[in-house]
Amino acid sequence: MPVPGNHDLYNARQQADPDIEQIYRETWGATYYSFSYRNSLMIVLNTDAPGQESRIDDEQWQWLRDTLNRNSRAHVFLFMHRPPDTLRNATALHELLLEHPVRYVFYGHHHHYHFDERDGIRYVMTNAAANSGLTVDAVGSFDHFLQVSVRDSV
């Protein structure tokens, strides 16, 4: 399940680019979407939309709110590229997530690992998918993938 980020949507000048985003959509599909799997809802957000970098834009925000409100699953998992606490609407996002059964938020961007739990929501920074991105021994560097298992129904 692709999660768009700056390496996917930015041009050679390191700027979010609508033309690059269109190529992404043609190749990978929507830049934000959701799907259900058994007792869980998976939500992918775009934190690097052109002109809306480092935030959840208004259209996506309304879609996210509607998606969460329609949810009947026991667990909700969010995936995004930028760390949630670096978003311009980080506080509002956390407050929205608290109203729903959000269990984990997975993100990347900084190419190292980090874990934080706030108000029962676990925030997990993963490294670059399948590639460590850094070779700094103190940070921890190894090729990997991430697997999440949901075992309970509540």
N, CA and C of each residue as an Amber inpcrd file, in Angstrom:
protein
   462
   0.8420000  -1.1630000   0.0000000   0.0000000   0.0000000   0.0000000
   0.8900000   1.2290000   0.0000000   0.9310000   1.9290000  -1.1120000
   1.8160000   3.0850000  -1.2100000   1.3450000   4.2530000  -0.3540000
   2.3140000   4.9360000   0.2300000   2.0770000   6.1410000   1.0240000
   2.9470000   7.2340000   0.4120000   2.3530000   8.2480000  -0.2120000
   3.1630000   9.2500000  -0.8960000   3.9020000  10.1620000   0.0750000
   5.0930000  10.5470000  -0.3520000   5.8930000  11.4750000   0.4360000
   6.6780000  12.3880000  -0.4760000   7.5770000  13.1480000   0.1070000
   8.3130000  14.1330000  -0.6760000   9.1460000  13.4840000  -1.7840000
   9.6840000  12.3000000  -1.5770000  10.4760000  11.6570000  -2.6270000
   9.5990000  11.1960000  -3.7920000   8.3100000  11.1240000  -3.5750000
   7.3710000  10.6910000  -4.6130000   6.7170000  11.8600000  -5.3420000
   6.5350000  12.9810000  -4.6450000   5.7270000  14.0750000  -5.1720000
   6.5080000  15.3530000  -5.4720000   7.7870000  15.3780000  -5.1530000
   8.5810000  16.5890000  -5.3510000   9.3890000  16.5000000  -6.6420000
   9.6650000  17.6700000  -7.2180000  10.4660000  17.7220000  -8.4400000
  11.9550000  17.8510000  -8.0990000  12.7810000  18.0530000  -9.1150000
  14.2320000  18.1370000  -8.9300000  14.6420000  19.3480000  -8.0900000
  13.7720000  20.3540000  -7.9910000  14.0520000  21.5310000  -7.1610000
  13.5800000  21.3310000  -5.7130000  13.1780000  20.0820000  -5.3820000
  12.7080000  19.7390000  -4.0360000  11.4550000  20.5190000  -3.6540000
  10.5400000  20.6640000  -4.6330000   9.2730000  21.3480000  -4.4030000
   8.1310000  20.4190000  -4.7940000   7.0770000  20.4280000  -3.9980000
   5.8880000  19.6530000  -4.3600000   5.3940000  20.1530000  -5.7080000
   5.0660000  19.2210000  -6.5860000   4.7930000  19.5720000  -7.9720000
   3.5150000  18.8760000  -8.4460000   2.5020000  19.6520000  -8.8760000
   1.2440000  19.0400000  -9.3390000   1.4390000  18.0680000 -10.5020000
   2.3960000  18.3400000 -11.3730000   2.6510000  17.4240000 -12.4920000
   3.1990000  16.0850000 -11.9980000   4.0860000  16.1490000 -11.0200000
   4.6410000  14.9150000 -10.4410000   3.5350000  14.1640000  -9.6960000
   2.6770000  14.9030000  -8.9860000   1.5740000  14.2600000  -8.2840000
   0.6490000  13.5550000  -9.2770000   0.4250000  14.1350000 -10.4440000
  -0.4100000  13.4940000 -11.4570000   0.2290000  12.1980000 -11.9550000
   1.5330000  12.2070000 -12.1470000   2.2350000  10.9820000 -12.5410000
   2.0930000   9.9300000 -11.4430000   2.2200000  10.3490000 -10.1910000
   2.0360000   9.4300000  -9.0690000   0.6440000   8.7930000  -9.1400000
  -0.3800000   9.6210000  -9.3280000  -1.7620000   9.1180000  -9.3810000
  -1.9490000   8.1260000 -10.5270000  -1.3750000   8.4320000 -11.6780000
  -1.4960000   7.5400000 -12.8300000  -0.7790000   6.2110000 -12.5920000
   0.3010000   6.2520000 -11.8320000   1.1070000   5.0520000 -11.5750000
   0.6010000   4.2590000 -10.3770000   0.3370000   4.9400000  -9.2690000
   0.0290000   4.2700000  -8.0100000  -1.4190000   4.4030000  -7.5670000
  -2.1230000   5.4020000  -8.0410000  -3.5040000   5.6230000  -7.6210000
  -3.6320000   6.8520000  -6.7400000  -4.6850000   6.8790000  -5.9630000
  -5.0040000   8.0320000  -5.1100000  -3.8690000   8.3300000  -4.1350000
  -3.7390000   9.6010000  -3.7670000  -2.7060000   9.9840000  -2.8040000
  -3.1890000   9.8670000  -1.3620000  -4.4830000   9.7000000  -1.1770000
  -5.0180000   9.3350000   0.1420000  -6.2250000   8.4430000  -0.0940000
  -6.3900000   7.4640000   0.7860000  -7.4330000   6.4690000   0.5860000
  -7.5600000   5.6280000   1.8590000  -8.5480000   4.7670000   1.8750000
  -8.7140000   3.8470000   3.0050000  -9.1850000   2.5030000   2.4730000
  -9.0000000   1.4850000   3.2910000  -9.5480000   0.1720000   2.9910000
  -9.7110000  -0.5840000   4.3010000 -10.6060000  -1.5300000   4.3000000
 -10.8480000  -2.3540000   5.4790000 -10.2360000  -3.7280000   5.2800000
  -9.7380000  -4.2750000   6.3570000  -9.2370000  -5.6390000   6.3630000
  -9.6660000  -6.2560000   7.6840000 -10.5360000  -7.2550000   7.5800000
 -11.1060000  -7.9190000   8.7560000 -11.6740000  -6.8890000   9.7260000
 -11.1220000  -6.8090000  10.9490000 -11.6940000  -5.9030000  11.9490000
 -10.9730000  -4.5530000  12.0190000 -10.2470000  -4.2050000  10.9540000
  -9.4390000  -2.9900000  10.9810000  -9.6950000  -2.1050000   9.7670000
  -9.5540000  -0.8140000   9.9960000  -9.6210000   0.1790000   8.9310000
  -8.2280000   0.7700000   8.7690000  -7.7300000   0.7550000   7.5440000
  -6.4260000   1.3330000   7.2250000  -6.6710000   2.6360000   6.4730000
  -6.0130000   3.6990000   6.9210000  -6.1630000   5.0090000   6.2890000
  -4.7840000   5.5250000   5.9060000  -4.6460000   5.8860000   4.6450000
  -3.4040000   6.4700000   4.1370000  -3.6610000   7.9490000   3.8530000
  -2.8060000   8.8020000   4.3940000  -2.9390000  10.2470000   4.1990000
  -1.7730000  10.7840000   3.3720000  -2.0040000  11.9200000   2.7360000
  -0.9730000  12.6000000   1.9550000  -0.5460000  13.8550000   2.7040000
   0.6820000  13.8730000   3.1840000   1.2010000  15.0300000   3.9220000
   2.1170000  15.8940000   3.0640000   2.1240000  15.6570000   1.7500000
   3.0210000  16.3960000   0.8560000   2.3230000  16.8870000  -0.4040000
   1.0460000  17.2220000  -0.3220000   0.3160000  17.7200000  -1.4920000
   0.8670000  19.0810000  -1.9110000   0.9440000  19.3400000  -3.2120000
   1.4480000  20.6380000  -3.6830000   0.6560000  21.8030000  -3.0800000
   1.3750000  22.7370000  -2.4990000   0.7540000  23.8940000  -1.8630000
   0.2240000  23.6070000  -0.4660000   0.2560000  22.3620000  -0.0450000
  -0.2640000  21.9720000   1.2690000   0.7610000  21.1390000   2.0360000
   2.0250000  21.3380000   1.7520000   3.0800000  20.5370000   2.3700000
   3.0230000  20.6320000   3.8900000   3.3010000  19.5180000   4.5250000
   3.3540000  19.4260000   5.9930000   2.0320000  19.7680000   6.6680000
   0.9470000  19.3760000   6.0150000  -0.3680000  19.5330000   6.6450000
  -1.3530000  18.6170000   5.9400000  -2.4820000  18.3840000   6.6000000
  -3.6150000  17.7020000   5.9760000  -4.5090000  18.8110000   5.4480000
  -4.6520000  18.8970000   4.1180000  -5.4140000  20.0050000   3.5320000
  -6.9100000  19.8530000   3.8310000  -7.6780000  20.9030000   3.5520000
  -9.0920000  20.9570000   3.9330000  -9.9260000  19.8370000   3.3000000
  -9.7240000  19.5800000   2.0110000 -10.4910000  18.5270000   1.3380000
 -10.1860000  17.1580000   1.9260000  -8.9090000  16.8830000   2.1490000
  -8.5100000  15.6040000   2.7340000  -8.9770000  15.5080000   4.1860000
  -8.9620000  16.6280000   4.8960000  -9.4130000  16.6630000   6.2910000
 -10.8810000  16.2420000   6.3830000 -11.7090000  16.8230000   5.5080000
 -13.1320000  16.4660000   5.5140000 -13.3170000  14.9960000   5.1590000
 -12.5650000  14.4990000   4.1850000 -12.6210000  13.0880000   3.8100000
 -12.2170000  12.2150000   4.9980000 -11.1540000  12.6010000   5.7060000
 -10.6930000  11.8410000   6.8660000 -11.7640000  11.8150000   7.9490000
 -12.3300000  12.9650000   8.2500000 -13.3860000  13.0370000   9.2720000
 -14.5690000  12.1480000   8.8840000 -15.0140000  12.2310000   7.6260000
 -16.1340000  11.4020000   7.1580000 -15.7890000   9.9190000   7.2190000
 -14.5810000   9.5690000   6.8190000 -14.1420000   8.1670000   6.8390000
 -14.1260000   7.6300000   8.2640000 -13.5940000   8.4060000   9.1820000
 -13.5630000   7.9810000  10.5860000 -14.9760000   7.8740000  11.1620000
 -15.8500000   8.8090000  10.8270000 -17.2180000   8.7890000  11.3510000
 -18.0300000   7.6120000  10.8210000 -17.7480000   7.1670000   9.6030000
 -18.4600000   6.0180000   9.0280000 -17.8890000   4.6790000   9.4760000
 -16.7600000   4.6920000  10.1260000 -16.0540000   3.4680000  10.4890000
 -16.8300000   2.6240000  11.4980000 -16.8650000   1.3240000  11.2540000
 -17.4700000   0.4020000  12.2210000 -16.4670000  -0.6670000  12.6460000
 -15.2090000  -0.4830000  12.3240000 -14.1560000  -1.4500000  12.6520000
 -13.6450000  -1.2220000  14.0670000 -13.0820000  -2.2630000  14.6530000
 -12.5700000  -2.1860000  16.0150000 -11.2550000  -1.4260000  16.1110000
 -10.4810000  -1.4470000  15.0380000  -9.1590000  -0.8140000  15.0480000
  -9.0200000   0.1130000  13.8460000  -8.3050000   1.2080000  14.0540000
  -7.9780000   2.1160000  12.9590000  -6.4650000   2.3290000  12.9810000
  -5.8580000   2.2080000  11.8010000  -4.4300000   2.4420000  11.6220000
  -4.2600000   3.5440000  10.5850000  -3.4290000   4.5360000  10.9010000
  -3.1350000   5.6100000   9.9580000  -1.7070000   5.4680000   9.4660000
  -1.5240000   5.8200000   8.1940000  -0.2070000   5.8030000   7.5720000
  -0.0150000   7.1400000   6.8680000   1.1420000   7.7540000   7.0690000
   1.4590000   9.0190000   6.4200000   2.9670000   9.1330000   6.3090000
   3.4160000  10.0480000   5.5010000   4.8590000  10.1850000   5.3250000
   5.4890000  11.0520000   6.4150000   4.9900000  12.2270000   6.6160000
   5.5990000  13.1580000   7.5790000   5.2150000  12.7890000   9.0110000
   6.1120000  13.0090000   9.9660000   5.7510000  12.7940000  11.3670000
   4.5610000  13.6820000  11.7420000   3.5500000  13.1200000  12.3720000
   2.3470000  13.8990000  12.6910000   2.6410000  15.1540000  13.5070000
   3.6070000  15.0840000  14.4150000   3.8670000  16.2550000  15.2550000
   4.5790000  17.3810000  14.4930000   4.9870000  17.1320000  13.2400000
   5.5900000  18.1970000  12.4320000   4.5720000  18.8510000  11.4960000
   3.3570000  18.3360000  11.4640000   2.3240000  18.9070000  10.6000000
   1.8300000  20.2250000  11.1790000   1.4340000  21.1230000  10.3110000
   0.9380000  22.4270000  10.7630000  -0.3820000  22.2970000  11.5120000
  -1.1370000  21.2120000  11.2740000  -2.3810000  20.9890000  12.0240000
  -2.2710000  19.7260000  12.8890000  -1.1000000  19.5620000  13.5100000
  -0.8100000  18.3800000  14.3210000  -1.7480000  18.2310000  15.5160000
  -1.9780000  19.2930000  16.2450000  -2.8270000  19.2100000  17.4370000
  -4.2550000  18.8290000  17.0630000  -4.7840000  19.4550000  16.0330000
  -6.1500000  19.1390000  15.5890000  -6.2370000  17.6950000  15.1120000
  -5.2030000  17.2010000  14.4390000  -5.2060000  15.8120000  13.9770000
  -5.2400000  14.8570000  15.1640000  -4.3950000  15.0760000  16.1520000
  -4.3740000  14.2090000  17.3350000  -5.7400000  14.2180000  18.0310000
  -6.3350000  15.3870000  18.1670000  -7.6500000  15.4850000  18.8120000
  -8.7270000  14.7520000  18.0220000  -8.6660000  14.8340000  16.6950000
  -9.6170000  14.0850000  15.8700000  -9.4290000  12.5850000  16.0510000
  -8.1980000  12.1300000  16.0750000  -7.9290000  10.7010000  16.2220000
  -8.4030000  10.1650000  17.5660000  -8.3500000  10.9960000  18.5930000
  -8.7970000  10.5750000  19.9270000 -10.2910000  10.2540000  19.9700000
 -11.0500000  10.7800000  19.0240000 -12.4940000  10.5380000  18.9910000
 -12.8450000   9.1850000  18.3720000 -11.8340000   8.4390000  17.9230000
 -12.0630000   7.1940000  17.1860000 -11.1190000   6.1020000  17.6970000
 -11.3620000   4.8420000  17.3350000 -10.5200000   3.7510000  17.8520000
  -9.1820000   3.6440000  17.1030000  -8.4430000   4.7560000  17.0270000
  -7.1380000   4.7510000  16.3760000  -6.1460000   4.0920000  17.3270000
  -5.4690000   3.0680000  16.8240000  -4.5190000   2.3160000  17.6430000
  -3.0790000   2.7400000  17.3660000  -2.7610000   2.9160000  16.0880000
  -1.3950000   3.2370000  15.6820000  -1.4060000   4.2480000  14.5510000
  -0.3740000   5.0890000  14.5330000  -0.0930000   5.9780000  13.4200000
   1.3480000   5.6820000  12.9990000   1.5050000   5.2770000  11.7500000
   2.8290000   4.9520000  11.2130000   3.2560000   6.0550000  10.2520000
   4.5210000   6.4280000  10.3120000   5.0440000   7.4880000   9.4680000
   6.5400000   7.3010000   9.2830000   7.1450000   8.1320000   8.4790000
   8.5730000   7.9970000   8.1880000   9.2340000   9.3520000   8.0770000
   9.8010000   9.6250000   6.9320000  10.4440000  10.8630000   6.5230000
  11.8490000  11.0420000   7.0850000  12.0930000  10.7830000   8.3440000
  13.4020000  11.0710000   8.9380000  14.3880000   9.9120000   8.8520000
  13.9780000   8.7840000   8.3070000  14.8740000   7.6440000   8.0680000
  15.5390000   7.1070000   9.3380000  14.7860000   7.0610000  10.4160000
  15.2190000   6.3440000  11.6080000  13.9700000   5.8980000  12.3650000
  14.1620000   5.2670000  13.4800000  13.0420000   4.7230000  14.2430000
  12.7250000   5.6200000  15.4350000  11.4380000   5.6830000  15.7770000
  11.0210000   6.4230000  16.9560000   9.6560000   5.8970000  17.3780000
   9.3770000   5.9040000  18.6760000   8.0950000   5.4600000  19.2020000
   7.6470000   6.4480000  20.2670000   6.3770000   6.7740000  20.2270000
   5.7960000   7.6360000  21.2410000   4.3530000   7.2030000  21.4410000
   3.8920000   7.1890000  22.6580000   2.4870000   6.8970000  22.9310000
   1.8900000   8.1090000  23.6280000   0.8160000   8.6330000  23.0270000
   0.1340000   9.7780000  23.6040000  -1.3520000   9.4800000  23.6700000
  -1.8960000   9.5610000  24.8460000  -3.3370000   9.3740000  25.0480000
  -3.8340000   8.0570000  24.4600000  -3.0070000   7.0320000  24.5450000
  -3.4080000   5.7040000  24.0790000  -3.1710000   5.4450000  22.6020000
  -2.7330000   6.4430000  21.8530000  -2.4020000   6.2590000  20.4350000
  -0.8970000   6.0660000  20.3360000  -0.5030000   4.9950000  19.6510000
   0.9180000   4.7090000  19.4740000   1.3870000   5.3020000  18.1510000
   2.3900000   6.1570000  18.2400000   2.9750000   6.8030000  17.0660000
   4.3100000   6.1290000  16.7870000   4.4580000   5.5820000  15.5820000
   5.6390000   4.7950000  15.2410000   6.2980000   5.3620000  13.9820000
   7.5230000   5.8450000  14.1390000   8.2960000   6.2590000  12.9670000
   9.0810000   5.0490000  12.4940000   8.8470000   4.6870000  11.2400000
   9.6000000   3.5840000  10.6540000  10.7230000   4.1690000   9.8140000
  11.6470000   3.3360000   9.4870000  12.7290000   3.7590000   8.6180000
  12.2370000   3.7080000   7.1860000  13.0680000   3.9910000   6.2200000
  12.6780000   3.8920000   4.8190000  12.3030000   2.4380000   4.5110000
  11.2070000   2.2300000   3.8290000  10.7170000   0.8780000   3.5590000
  11.7400000   0.0780000   2.7660000  12.1330000  -1.0550000   3.3120000
  13.0310000  -2.0220000   2.6820000  14.4440000  -1.4990000   2.4800000
  14.7330000  -0.3160000   2.9700000  16.0680000   0.2350000   2.8240000
  16.2940000   1.1730000   4.0000000  17.4210000   1.0240000   4.6550000
  17.6450000   1.7830000   5.8800000  17.7800000   3.2780000   5.6610000
  18.2630000   3.7150000   4.5230000  18.3650000   5.1410000   4.2640000
  19.5660000   5.7960000   4.9160000  19.9410000   5.3580000   6.0950000
  21.1070000   5.8930000   6.7950000  22.0500000   4.7470000   7.1440000
  23.2960000   5.0810000   7.3060000  24.2640000   4.0710000   7.7350000
  24.9820000   4.5540000   8.9900000  24.2500000   5.1470000   9.8860000
  24.7960000   5.6490000  11.1440000  24.5720000   4.5900000  12.2080000
  25.6430000   4.0060000  12.7190000  25.5230000   2.9030000  13.6670000
  24.6890000   3.2690000  14.8910000  24.8290000   4.4910000  15.4000000
  24.0980000   4.8920000  16.6050000  22.5990000   4.9510000  16.3700000
  22.1790000   5.1740000  15.1290000  20.7570000   5.2710000  14.8100000
  20.1620000   3.8880000  14.6090000  20.9380000   2.9850000  14.0920000
  20.4390000   1.6520000  13.7770000  20.1290000   1.5850000  12.3020000
  20.8380000   0.7480000  11.5950000  20.7070000   0.7280000  10.1530000
  20.6830000  -0.7060000   9.6620000  19.5550000  -1.1100000   9.0980000
  19.4330000  -2.4430000   8.5270000  18.2310000  -2.4650000   7.6100000
  18.3010000  -3.2780000   6.5680000  17.1670000  -3.4290000   5.6700000
  16.0560000  -4.1670000   6.4020000  14.8170000  -3.8380000   6.0950000
  13.7130000  -4.3980000   6.8720000  12.3910000  -4.2240000   6.1470000
  11.3680000  -4.7950000   6.7200000   9.9950000  -4.4780000   6.3780000
   9.2140000  -4.5120000   7.6660000   8.0160000  -3.9640000   7.6470000
   7.2070000  -3.8450000   8.8470000   5.9680000  -4.7060000   8.7030000
   5.7220000  -5.5440000   9.6720000   4.5150000  -6.3680000   9.6760000
   3.7510000  -6.0910000  10.9590000   2.4600000  -5.8700000  10.8200000
   1.6080000  -5.6010000  11.9740000   0.5440000  -6.6860000  12.0340000
   0.3350000  -7.2530000  13.2110000  -0.6870000  -8.2660000  13.4040000
  -1.7270000  -7.7600000  14.3860000  -2.9950000  -7.9770000  14.0600000
  -4.0860000  -7.6170000  14.9510000  -4.6980000  -8.9200000  15.4280000
  -4.7470000  -9.1230000  16.7230000  -5.1920000 -10.4070000  17.2530000
  -6.5110000 -10.3660000  17.9910000  -6.9140000  -9.2200000  18.4450000
  -8.1480000  -9.1820000  19.2190000  -9.2480000  -8.4960000  18.4190000
 -10.4470000  -8.6150000  18.9080000 -11.5810000  -8.0360000  18.1950000
 -12.0120000  -6.7020000  18.7850000 -11.4130000  -6.2780000  19.8470000
 -11.8090000  -5.0440000  20.5020000 -10.6940000  -4.0230000  20.4150000
